[in-house]
Amino acid sequence: MADAAKAEAALMQGDPAMMEALVEQLMSPQNDARQGAENSFQKMKDHVPEICVAGLVRVLTQSQQADSRTFCAVLLRKVLTKDDPKLWPKLNEEHQAHVRRELLGCIQNEPMRSITKKICDTVSELAAVTMETNGWPELLPFLSQAVQSGEPRRTEAALLVFAQLSGHMMPTLLQFMGTLHQVLHAALGHESADVRLAAMRATTSFILCLESQSDRDKFQAMTPLMLAGIGKALNAQEETSAQEALEMFIEIAEAHPRFLRRQLAEVVAAMLQIAGAEALDDATRQLAAEFLVTLCEARDKAPGMMRKLPTFAEAIFRIMLSFLLDIEDEEDWHRADSDRHEADGEGELYEFGQECLDRLALSLGGNTLMPLAAKCLPGLMADSDWKQRHAALICLAQIAEGCVKAMLRHLDSLVSMCIQGLQDQNPHVRWAACQAIGQMCTDLGPQLQEQQHAAVLPGLMAVMDDFSAPRVQAHASAAVVNFSENCEQELLPPYLDTLISKLLTLLQKGQRLVQEGALTAMASVADCAKAAFERYYDTVMPLLRSALTAQGVDKQQALLRAKAMECISLVGMAVGKERFRGDAHEVMKFMKAYQDQDQSQLESDDPMNGYMLQAGARICKVLGQDFLPYMDIVMPPLLRAAQLKPDVNIMSGSDGEDDFEDSNDDEVETIYLGDRRIQIRTSVLEDKSTACNMLCCYADELKQGFLPWVQQVTQIMVPLLKFYFHEDVRIAAVQSLPELLRSAVLAVENRLTQDASMPAQLLDFVWPPLLEALHKEPDVEVLVSMLTSVEEILGVAGPELLGQERLGQALRELGEVIRNSEERRTERGERTAAEDFDEEEAEALEEENEAEEEVLDGVSAVISVALRKWGDVAFPFVDPLMPAIGQLLTGPGRTNGERRIGVCVMDDLLEHSPAGGAQYLPQIIPILLQFAQHKDNDLRQSAVYGLGVAAQHRRDAFRPVAAQASNILSAVVSDREARSEDANMCTDNAVCALGKVLEFHSDVADGKLLGSVWLPQLPLEADEAEASVAHEQLVRLVEASDPRILGDANSNLASILRVFVAVLARRTDLASETTLRRMVTLVQQMRTALPPQVFEGLVGQMTPKQQATLQSVLAEASAQN
């Protein structure tokens, strides 16, 4: 003990030998020795920081051990610039000067290049720290001297420091840019490969960090030299150096793609040559291709630039196809007892080629890639080499997402190619055909399913029969899943007998992967077929129950049982509560027993828990309130999963490669943010997302029955509004909030709780964080969900619970949302001015505009519910938004969607706010009249609806235009395309509006149009809301014996009776209960008041089906009386 104390005292006093020994112990693989050294080192940092730093510097400069010098270079950087607190500020000026001096001396004298590079890292970061205080006046003169010293090692070191300094002190370096240009120009041509590479690193760093385009452009002359450096490295077979240089080109392509425009043709040609050079390492070829694909993806900064290069698209497309040939036939791939071998035989180029084809399709677009596919793929399909045929089909699968519109124009030929693949002798090709069909069903559905079901489903079912190729069987089932998930319900019944029979055969006789695939396919088919699946229930369910409850299930069979759980729940949803109730009870008993068993006996990655989370929510949806007794089973694991902490590791980008543990784990995603690398275990995030979604489902389904969990779930969800690691978690959290509030409100209304203040307390807790999250949300899709949540909360809470102040907070926040939307719109507009902007880019931009319109639709919905619930109280908060809404209506370059949103806001203002309507009616009426004649159906629909609102609610102001409006509306409903599928909703709105104009303004509009134009358009069926209004109006006019509707000598009675019967046949779909009762009364009055032969004559003009409906209605009415 005395010796240890003595040694520690010597260490604290700066004994050189003790310090070197400490460094060696800090590197020790022995935990005890290293732990003791770490404790001693921490004491030095805490109590004698000057001695600690001086000791590290001494070891760095004097130790004979390279490992010790390497370790000290890294450790110095950490303690001086990274630790909290940093040691640098604790040093006095004398010690700081000593450190700076010694570090520069190390750069000059260190014999090992690898250590010198780490010292350069330390110098660069220390320079960044010293900028906050007195700076480092000796540094730039030292670097200037070193870079021009003529000594390669010193020149390289200086360039490496310059490269890192660019990110910290660019304003200072700009003063020396002229000299730096000359130095870099010379260094890029240096005979030393290390100097050339360091010069490229420095040049790249300057290009990346310079904010001014004109300053960046001064480095244009360096590009050919950098490109030549790659060529020299490759010619010297120094591919590692070439790869580093290629990575720098990728960085430039990501940050400033237009910088490369002047030499684009030369750079692209060189990169294509490298990517296509089979003699080079795969990694080198991939980096060259990555650079090219990155340039294609730079749509926001250089839209269309790469499409303008002659022959480029075909060249890169063919190279990617050649990458897909990097695959071999491995024996284990053919087995289907495990998913471990699915990627056997696939080389790195194959995987990379798949990824790049997907990215190229999304960036270059279908109009560019589909002609190339049509040119290249048929030849590959005719090739005798199975790899070529396999590549063609995999290519189709990869480009589908980015080529949707173009591929939909060639469905026949594309599906024919896939069917050819399904019939191929080679199982790899058949597998690829299943892959292509599945992906196209996802990306091109439901059109593909509608047009090609007669080819696709029989083709997939035929493949299921081949038990010699189990992996292909399993993949055919997967393709059926893709088909079913995007398929209209009525398409499946003709195939169900055969399809379910084959799936049951696979389930009973197939290998494990085949069985799993069959279960998933069965579940998806049931979900799509719904009630049509009921006839198979008695056959399917016992097998599923047997798979679920099988005894002695090992790890290999665990997923099969989990998928059985999934399938049972989806089959239950298909057949409904009455049929499923008994089996649902048994499944929930199994779920409880499974959770009650010793969890330590289960595998850590047991899939059943995740599947049970989702199955429980589906069963709840089937059983509704009858599920409440099972909530104690499902809630504990759900709450645990929803509270999972993200498994995140954040590293500084300046950490050496030795400090960065790269992961090949598929469940780990690495994100680069500035100079930081963030590793996230995605499996944890997916489990958390699933749990949050399921909690939202339970709250939605159970309403007030969810009350016991409302407070706890709210406490979990609110913090997740800022869970920026995962968008789906934020979406689930925000979607849950209205449901939780609704549960509390309904519980109070139904007296399920004595705490009447619970909804108000819940709103107090939820509202401020929701608005704050809305303000900060960076993702447009999540933003739309947040706006929807605000809208629903306004609707649930109403004026009584929410109050005027909070309403104002929400509506003021909308102003910020609109401003941000306008900024994004401006950015998109700037892209249209780019010299390379083309039709393909315009199509992509249109999709972005549609996504932005969803944000504005969300804004409109919030305003709508505010006006509907608060009326004129909301108008002072809405009024400041009106200039922005006016821009949507009349601003230059506005889309029809934006105009429609503006009109919808005006419609709500006219309908629900007398003060707002009076203020804005003179401005909006001309716009409504104009847009009521627009060719866009959605815009026209919103305008004609507004005319109806104005006619009913703003009668005096509307009267001067009533005749003009009635003529416009008559033309709309009489148009030959009025009842087309696209125009049907608009026409219903126009009919309803015309009825209001004719009823409320008969003094100026031609009232006879009620009988001649309006009545023949009834009944309305496309827009049920407008139908209810119009049919109530008809009843009201008939009750009043209005001659305009009855016609001369009651000539319209037959038409009126037919409308009544059609509406009564649909019950509450097309009219309220009150309106339906009034209709029945009118029909009874007709039968009583009219002579029997007249009434029978009216009935005789109906179809037999209409007559039967009428008889049923009258009989039911008589029975009730």
Short mmCIF file of N, CA, C and O in Angstrom, two decimals, residues 240-336:
data_model
loop_
_atom_site.label_atom_id
_atom_site.label_comp_id
_atom_site.label_asym_id
_atom_site.label_seq_id
_atom_site.Cartn_x
_atom_site.Cartn_y
_atom_site.Cartn_z
N THR A 240 -6.49 1.80 -52.65
CA THR A 240 -6.94 2.40 -51.39
C THR A 240 -6.92 3.92 -51.48
O THR A 240 -7.86 4.60 -51.05
N SER A 241 -5.85 4.47 -52.05
CA SER A 241 -5.77 5.93 -52.23
C SER A 241 -6.84 6.40 -53.20
O SER A 241 -7.48 7.45 -53.00
N ALA A 242 -7.04 5.64 -54.27
CA ALA A 242 -8.08 6.02 -55.24
C ALA A 242 -9.45 6.03 -54.58
O ALA A 242 -10.29 6.90 -54.85
N GLN A 243 -9.69 5.07 -53.72
CA GLN A 243 -10.99 5.01 -53.04
C GLN A 243 -11.18 6.22 -52.12
O GLN A 243 -12.28 6.79 -52.05
N GLU A 244 -10.14 6.63 -51.41
CA GLU A 244 -10.24 7.84 -50.59
C GLU A 244 -10.58 9.05 -51.45
O GLU A 244 -11.41 9.89 -51.08
N ALA A 245 -9.95 9.14 -52.60
CA ALA A 245 -10.21 10.27 -53.49
C ALA A 245 -11.63 10.23 -54.04
O ALA A 245 -12.31 11.27 -54.14
N LEU A 246 -12.10 9.04 -54.38
CA LEU A 246 -13.47 8.91 -54.87
C LEU A 246 -14.47 9.33 -53.79
O LEU A 246 -15.50 9.96 -54.10
N GLU A 247 -14.19 9.01 -52.55
CA GLU A 247 -15.08 9.43 -51.45
C GLU A 247 -15.14 10.95 -51.36
O GLU A 247 -16.19 11.51 -51.04
N MET A 248 -14.04 11.61 -51.66
CA MET A 248 -14.05 13.08 -51.64
C MET A 248 -14.93 13.63 -52.77
O MET A 248 -15.67 14.60 -52.57
N PHE A 249 -14.86 13.02 -53.94
CA PHE A 249 -15.74 13.45 -55.03
C PHE A 249 -17.21 13.25 -54.65
O PHE A 249 -18.06 14.07 -54.99
N ILE A 250 -17.50 12.18 -53.92
CA ILE A 250 -18.87 11.94 -53.48
C ILE A 250 -19.33 13.05 -52.52
O ILE A 250 -20.46 13.54 -52.60
N GLU A 251 -18.43 13.47 -51.63
CA GLU A 251 -18.77 14.56 -50.71
C GLU A 251 -19.11 15.83 -51.48
O GLU A 251 -20.07 16.54 -51.14
N ILE A 252 -18.34 16.12 -52.51
CA ILE A 252 -18.62 17.32 -53.32
C ILE A 252 -19.96 17.17 -54.03
O ILE A 252 -20.76 18.11 -54.10
N ALA A 253 -20.20 15.97 -54.56
CA ALA A 253 -21.45 15.74 -55.28
C ALA A 253 -22.66 15.91 -54.36
O ALA A 253 -23.71 16.41 -54.78
N GLU A 254 -22.53 15.51 -53.12
CA GLU A 254 -23.63 15.66 -52.16
C GLU A 254 -23.87 17.12 -51.79
O GLU A 254 -25.02 17.57 -51.71
N ALA A 255 -22.79 17.85 -51.56
CA ALA A 255 -22.93 19.21 -51.03
C ALA A 255 -23.10 20.26 -52.13
O ALA A 255 -23.95 21.16 -52.02
N HIS A 256 -22.30 20.17 -53.19
CA HIS A 256 -22.31 21.22 -54.23
C HIS A 256 -22.20 20.59 -55.61
O HIS A 256 -21.19 20.73 -56.31
N PRO A 257 -23.24 19.88 -56.05
CA PRO A 257 -23.15 19.19 -57.34
C PRO A 257 -22.90 20.12 -58.52
O PRO A 257 -22.22 19.74 -59.48
N ARG A 258 -23.41 21.34 -58.44
CA ARG A 258 -23.23 22.26 -59.58
C ARG A 258 -21.78 22.74 -59.71
O ARG A 258 -21.40 23.26 -60.76
N PHE A 259 -20.99 22.56 -58.67
CA PHE A 259 -19.57 22.90 -58.76
C PHE A 259 -18.90 22.09 -59.87
O PHE A 259 -17.97 22.56 -60.52
N LEU A 260 -19.41 20.89 -60.11
CA LEU A 260 -18.79 19.99 -61.08
C LEU A 260 -19.29 20.22 -62.51
O LEU A 260 -18.84 19.54 -63.43
N ARG A 261 -20.20 21.16 -62.68
CA ARG A 261 -20.89 21.29 -63.96
C ARG A 261 -19.93 21.59 -65.12
O ARG A 261 -20.08 21.04 -66.21
N ARG A 262 -18.94 22.44 -64.91
CA ARG A 262 -18.07 22.85 -66.02
C ARG A 262 -17.30 21.67 -66.58
O ARG A 262 -17.05 21.58 -67.78
N GLN A 263 -16.86 20.77 -65.71
CA GLN A 263 -16.11 19.60 -66.16
C GLN A 263 -16.96 18.33 -66.06
O GLN A 263 -16.43 17.22 -65.97
N LEU A 264 -18.29 18.49 -66.10
CA LEU A 264 -19.16 17.35 -65.82
C LEU A 264 -18.93 16.20 -66.79
O LEU A 264 -18.83 15.04 -66.38
N ALA A 265 -18.87 16.49 -68.07
CA ALA A 265 -18.73 15.42 -69.06
C ALA A 265 -17.45 14.62 -68.82
O ALA A 265 -17.46 13.38 -68.86
N GLU A 266 -16.36 15.33 -68.54
CA GLU A 266 -15.08 14.64 -68.33
C GLU A 266 -15.11 13.82 -67.05
O GLU A 266 -14.64 12.66 -67.01
N VAL A 267 -15.65 14.41 -65.98
CA VAL A 267 -15.69 13.71 -64.70
C VAL A 267 -16.58 12.46 -64.81
O VAL A 267 -16.21 11.36 -64.37
N VAL A 268 -17.75 12.62 -65.42
CA VAL A 268 -18.69 11.50 -65.53
C VAL A 268 -18.09 10.39 -66.40
O VAL A 268 -18.21 9.20 -66.08
N ALA A 269 -17.44 10.78 -67.50
CA ALA A 269 -16.83 9.77 -68.37
C ALA A 269 -15.78 8.95 -67.61
O ALA A 269 -15.71 7.72 -67.73
N ALA A 270 -14.98 9.63 -66.80
CA ALA A 270 -13.95 8.93 -66.03
C ALA A 270 -14.59 7.99 -65.00
O ALA A 270 -14.15 6.85 -64.83
N MET A 271 -15.63 8.47 -64.34
CA MET A 271 -16.28 7.64 -63.33
C MET A 271 -16.99 6.44 -63.95
O MET A 271 -17.00 5.34 -63.38
N LEU A 272 -17.59 6.62 -65.10
CA LEU A 272 -18.21 5.50 -65.80
C LEU A 272 -17.17 4.44 -66.16
O LEU A 272 -17.41 3.23 -66.06
N GLN A 273 -16.02 4.94 -66.59
CA GLN A 273 -14.94 4.01 -66.96
C GLN A 273 -14.49 3.20 -65.74
O GLN A 273 -14.28 1.98 -65.83
N ILE A 274 -14.37 3.87 -64.59
CA ILE A 274 -13.94 3.18 -63.37
C ILE A 274 -15.03 2.18 -62.94
O ILE A 274 -14.74 1.03 -62.60
N ALA A 275 -16.28 2.63 -62.95
CA ALA A 275 -17.37 1.76 -62.49
C ALA A 275 -17.50 0.52 -63.37
O ALA A 275 -17.88 -0.55 -62.89
N GLY A 276 -17.17 0.65 -64.63
CA GLY A 276 -17.31 -0.48 -65.55
C GLY A 276 -16.07 -1.33 -65.69
O GLY A 276 -16.08 -2.32 -66.43
N ALA A 277 -14.99 -0.98 -64.99
CA ALA A 277 -13.71 -1.70 -65.14
C ALA A 277 -13.71 -2.95 -64.28
O ALA A 277 -13.51 -2.87 -63.06
N GLU A 278 -13.89 -4.10 -64.88
CA GLU A 278 -13.98 -5.34 -64.12
C GLU A 278 -12.68 -5.71 -63.44
O GLU A 278 -12.67 -6.50 -62.49
N ALA A 279 -11.55 -5.15 -63.91
CA ALA A 279 -10.26 -5.49 -63.31
C ALA A 279 -10.06 -4.82 -61.96
O ALA A 279 -9.19 -5.24 -61.18
N LEU A 280 -10.83 -3.80 -61.66
CA LEU A 280 -10.66 -3.07 -60.40
C LEU A 280 -11.40 -3.77 -59.27
O LEU A 280 -12.31 -4.58 -59.48
N ASP A 281 -11.01 -3.42 -58.03
CA ASP A 281 -11.70 -3.94 -56.86
C ASP A 281 -13.17 -3.53 -56.89
O ASP A 281 -13.51 -2.43 -57.36
N ASP A 282 -14.02 -4.39 -56.35
CA ASP A 282 -15.44 -4.06 -56.29
C ASP A 282 -15.68 -2.76 -55.54
O ASP A 282 -16.53 -1.95 -55.92
N ALA A 283 -14.92 -2.53 -54.46
CA ALA A 283 -15.13 -1.32 -53.66
C ALA A 283 -14.85 -0.07 -54.47
O ALA A 283 -15.56 0.95 -54.35
N THR A 284 -13.82 -0.12 -55.32
CA THR A 284 -13.48 1.03 -56.16
C THR A 284 -14.60 1.30 -57.16
O THR A 284 -15.03 2.46 -57.35
N ARG A 285 -15.09 0.26 -57.79
CA ARG A 285 -16.16 0.41 -58.78
C ARG A 285 -17.43 0.95 -58.11
O ARG A 285 -18.13 1.80 -58.67
N GLN A 286 -17.71 0.46 -56.91
CA GLN A 286 -18.90 0.93 -56.21
C GLN A 286 -18.81 2.42 -55.88
O GLN A 286 -19.80 3.14 -55.99
N LEU A 287 -17.66 2.87 -55.47
CA LEU A 287 -17.51 4.29 -55.13
C LEU A 287 -17.70 5.17 -56.36
O LEU A 287 -18.32 6.24 -56.28
N ALA A 288 -17.16 4.75 -57.50
CA ALA A 288 -17.36 5.53 -58.72
C ALA A 288 -18.84 5.59 -59.08
O ALA A 288 -19.38 6.64 -59.44
N ALA A 289 -19.52 4.43 -58.97
CA ALA A 289 -20.95 4.41 -59.25
C ALA A 289 -21.73 5.23 -58.23
O ALA A 289 -22.69 5.92 -58.58
N GLU A 290 -21.31 5.17 -56.97
CA GLU A 290 -21.98 5.95 -55.92
C GLU A 290 -21.89 7.44 -56.23
O GLU A 290 -22.87 8.18 -56.04
N PHE A 291 -20.75 7.89 -56.71
CA PHE A 291 -20.60 9.29 -57.10
C PHE A 291 -21.62 9.65 -58.18
O PHE A 291 -22.31 10.69 -58.09
N LEU A 292 -21.77 8.81 -59.19
CA LEU A 292 -22.68 9.10 -60.29
C LEU A 292 -24.13 9.10 -59.82
O LEU A 292 -24.92 9.98 -60.20
N VAL A 293 -24.49 8.13 -59.00
CA VAL A 293 -25.86 8.07 -58.51
C VAL A 293 -26.15 9.26 -57.60
O VAL A 293 -27.24 9.83 -57.62
N THR A 294 -25.16 9.64 -56.80
CA THR A 294 -25.33 10.80 -55.92
C THR A 294 -25.61 12.06 -56.73
O THR A 294 -26.47 12.88 -56.36
N LEU A 295 -24.91 12.23 -57.84
CA LEU A 295 -25.18 13.38 -58.71
C LEU A 295 -26.60 13.32 -59.26
O LEU A 295 -27.28 14.35 -59.37
N CYS A 296 -27.07 12.13 -59.62
CA CYS A 296 -28.43 11.99 -60.13
C CYS A 296 -29.45 12.40 -59.06
O CYS A 296 -30.50 12.96 -59.38
N GLU A 297 -29.13 12.13 -57.81
CA GLU A 297 -30.07 12.40 -56.72
C GLU A 297 -30.08 13.86 -56.28
O GLU A 297 -30.90 14.24 -55.44
N ALA A 298 -29.19 14.67 -56.83
CA ALA A 298 -29.07 16.07 -56.39
C ALA A 298 -30.15 16.92 -57.04
O ALA A 298 -29.88 17.98 -57.62
N ARG A 299 -31.41 16.47 -56.92
CA ARG A 299 -32.50 17.15 -57.63
C ARG A 299 -32.78 18.55 -57.09
O ARG A 299 -33.19 19.43 -57.81
N ASP A 300 -32.56 18.73 -55.77
CA ASP A 300 -32.87 20.03 -55.20
C ASP A 300 -31.82 21.08 -55.56
O ASP A 300 -32.11 22.28 -55.56
N LYS A 301 -30.59 20.63 -55.89
CA LYS A 301 -29.52 21.58 -56.17
C LYS A 301 -29.14 21.63 -57.64
O LYS A 301 -28.62 22.64 -58.11
N ALA A 302 -29.35 20.54 -58.35
CA ALA A 302 -29.01 20.51 -59.78
C ALA A 302 -30.05 19.68 -60.52
O ALA A 302 -29.74 18.62 -61.06
N PRO A 303 -31.28 20.15 -60.57
CA PRO A 303 -32.36 19.35 -61.17
C PRO A 303 -32.11 19.08 -62.65
O PRO A 303 -31.80 19.98 -63.43
N GLY A 304 -32.23 17.83 -63.03
CA GLY A 304 -32.15 17.48 -64.45
C GLY A 304 -30.76 17.49 -65.05
O GLY A 304 -30.60 17.17 -66.22
N MET A 305 -29.73 17.85 -64.27
CA MET A 305 -28.40 18.02 -64.83
C MET A 305 -27.88 16.74 -65.48
O MET A 305 -27.34 16.76 -66.59
N MET A 306 -28.05 15.62 -64.82
CA MET A 306 -27.49 14.37 -65.33
C MET A 306 -28.28 13.82 -66.51
O MET A 306 -27.72 13.12 -67.36
N ARG A 307 -29.58 14.12 -66.56
CA ARG A 307 -30.37 13.64 -67.71
C ARG A 307 -29.95 14.31 -69.00
O ARG A 307 -30.21 13.79 -70.09
N LYS A 308 -29.33 15.48 -68.90
CA LYS A 308 -28.94 16.21 -70.11
C LYS A 308 -27.65 15.66 -70.74
O LYS A 308 -27.31 16.02 -71.85
N LEU A 309 -26.94 14.79 -70.01
CA LEU A 309 -25.69 14.25 -70.54
C LEU A 309 -26.01 13.16 -71.57
O LEU A 309 -26.64 12.16 -71.24
N PRO A 310 -25.57 13.31 -72.78
CA PRO A 310 -25.85 12.29 -73.80
C PRO A 310 -25.28 10.94 -73.39
O PRO A 310 -24.15 10.85 -72.91
N THR A 311 -26.06 9.91 -73.55
CA THR A 311 -25.68 8.50 -73.34
C THR A 311 -25.40 8.15 -71.88
O THR A 311 -25.15 6.99 -71.58
N PHE A 312 -25.44 9.12 -70.96
CA PHE A 312 -25.11 8.78 -69.58
C PHE A 312 -26.08 7.77 -68.99
O PHE A 312 -25.68 6.77 -68.38
N ALA A 313 -27.39 8.04 -69.15
CA ALA A 313 -28.39 7.20 -68.50
C ALA A 313 -28.25 5.75 -68.96
O ALA A 313 -28.30 4.82 -68.14
N GLU A 314 -28.06 5.55 -70.25
CA GLU A 314 -27.91 4.17 -70.73
C GLU A 314 -26.63 3.54 -70.21
O GLU A 314 -26.61 2.36 -69.84
N ALA A 315 -25.56 4.32 -70.14
CA ALA A 315 -24.28 3.78 -69.67
C ALA A 315 -24.38 3.33 -68.22
O ALA A 315 -23.97 2.21 -67.87
N ILE A 316 -24.93 4.17 -67.35
CA ILE A 316 -25.01 3.79 -65.94
C ILE A 316 -26.01 2.65 -65.74
O ILE A 316 -25.81 1.76 -64.91
N PHE A 317 -27.08 2.65 -66.55
CA PHE A 317 -28.08 1.58 -66.46
C PHE A 317 -27.45 0.23 -66.81
O PHE A 317 -27.65 -0.78 -66.11
N ARG A 318 -26.67 0.19 -67.86
CA ARG A 318 -26.03 -1.06 -68.27
C ARG A 318 -24.99 -1.51 -67.24
O ARG A 318 -24.83 -2.71 -66.99
N ILE A 319 -24.29 -0.57 -66.65
CA ILE A 319 -23.33 -0.94 -65.61
C ILE A 319 -24.05 -1.57 -64.42
O ILE A 319 -23.61 -2.59 -63.86
N MET A 320 -25.17 -0.99 -64.03
CA MET A 320 -25.92 -1.55 -62.91
C MET A 320 -26.45 -2.94 -63.24
O MET A 320 -26.48 -3.83 -62.38
N LEU A 321 -26.87 -3.14 -64.48
CA LEU A 321 -27.30 -4.48 -64.88
C LEU A 321 -26.13 -5.47 -64.79
O LEU A 321 -26.31 -6.62 -64.37
N SER A 322 -24.95 -5.02 -65.15
CA SER A 322 -23.78 -5.90 -65.05
C SER A 322 -23.47 -6.21 -63.59
O SER A 322 -23.01 -7.32 -63.28
N PHE A 323 -23.71 -5.27 -62.69
CA PHE A 323 -23.51 -5.52 -61.27
C PHE A 323 -24.43 -6.65 -60.78
O PHE A 323 -24.05 -7.44 -59.90
N LEU A 324 -25.63 -6.74 -61.35
CA LEU A 324 -26.58 -7.76 -60.93
C LEU A 324 -26.13 -9.17 -61.30
O LEU A 324 -26.70 -10.15 -60.81
N LEU A 325 -25.13 -9.27 -62.14
CA LEU A 325 -24.62 -10.59 -62.52
C LEU A 325 -23.67 -11.16 -61.47
O LEU A 325 -23.21 -12.31 -61.60
N ASP A 326 -23.38 -10.39 -60.44
CA ASP A 326 -22.48 -10.83 -59.38
C ASP A 326 -23.24 -11.74 -58.41
O ASP A 326 -23.52 -11.39 -57.27
N ILE A 327 -23.62 -12.90 -58.91
CA ILE A 327 -24.40 -13.85 -58.13
C ILE A 327 -24.04 -15.26 -58.58
O ILE A 327 -23.75 -15.49 -59.75
N GLU A 328 -24.03 -16.18 -57.62
CA GLU A 328 -23.69 -17.57 -57.92
C GLU A 328 -24.79 -18.47 -57.37
O GLU A 328 -25.59 -18.09 -56.51
N ASP A 329 -24.83 -19.68 -57.88
CA ASP A 329 -25.80 -20.67 -57.43
C ASP A 329 -25.20 -21.47 -56.29
O ASP A 329 -24.38 -22.37 -56.51
N GLU A 330 -25.59 -21.12 -55.06
CA GLU A 330 -25.10 -21.82 -53.88
C GLU A 330 -26.11 -22.88 -53.45
O GLU A 330 -27.32 -22.64 -53.45
N GLU A 331 -25.61 -24.03 -53.06
CA GLU A 331 -26.49 -25.15 -52.72
C GLU A 331 -27.44 -24.81 -51.58
O GLU A 331 -28.63 -25.16 -51.62
N ASP A 332 -26.93 -24.13 -50.56
CA ASP A 332 -27.77 -23.84 -49.40
C ASP A 332 -28.92 -22.90 -49.72
O ASP A 332 -29.93 -22.88 -49.01
N TRP A 333 -28.78 -22.11 -50.78
CA TRP A 333 -29.86 -21.18 -51.14
C TRP A 333 -31.15 -21.92 -51.42
O TRP A 333 -32.25 -21.42 -51.15
N HIS A 334 -31.06 -23.12 -51.95
CA HIS A 334 -32.25 -23.87 -52.36
C HIS A 334 -33.03 -24.41 -51.18
O HIS A 334 -34.19 -24.78 -51.32
N ARG A 335 -32.39 -24.45 -50.01
CA ARG A 335 -33.10 -24.95 -48.84
C ARG A 335 -34.07 -23.88 -48.32
O ARG A 335 -33.83 -22.70 -48.46
N ALA A 336 -35.13 -24.32 -47.71
CA ALA A 336 -36.12 -23.37 -47.17
C ALA A 336 -36.46 -23.70 -45.73
O ALA A 336 -37.57 -23.44 -45.27
#
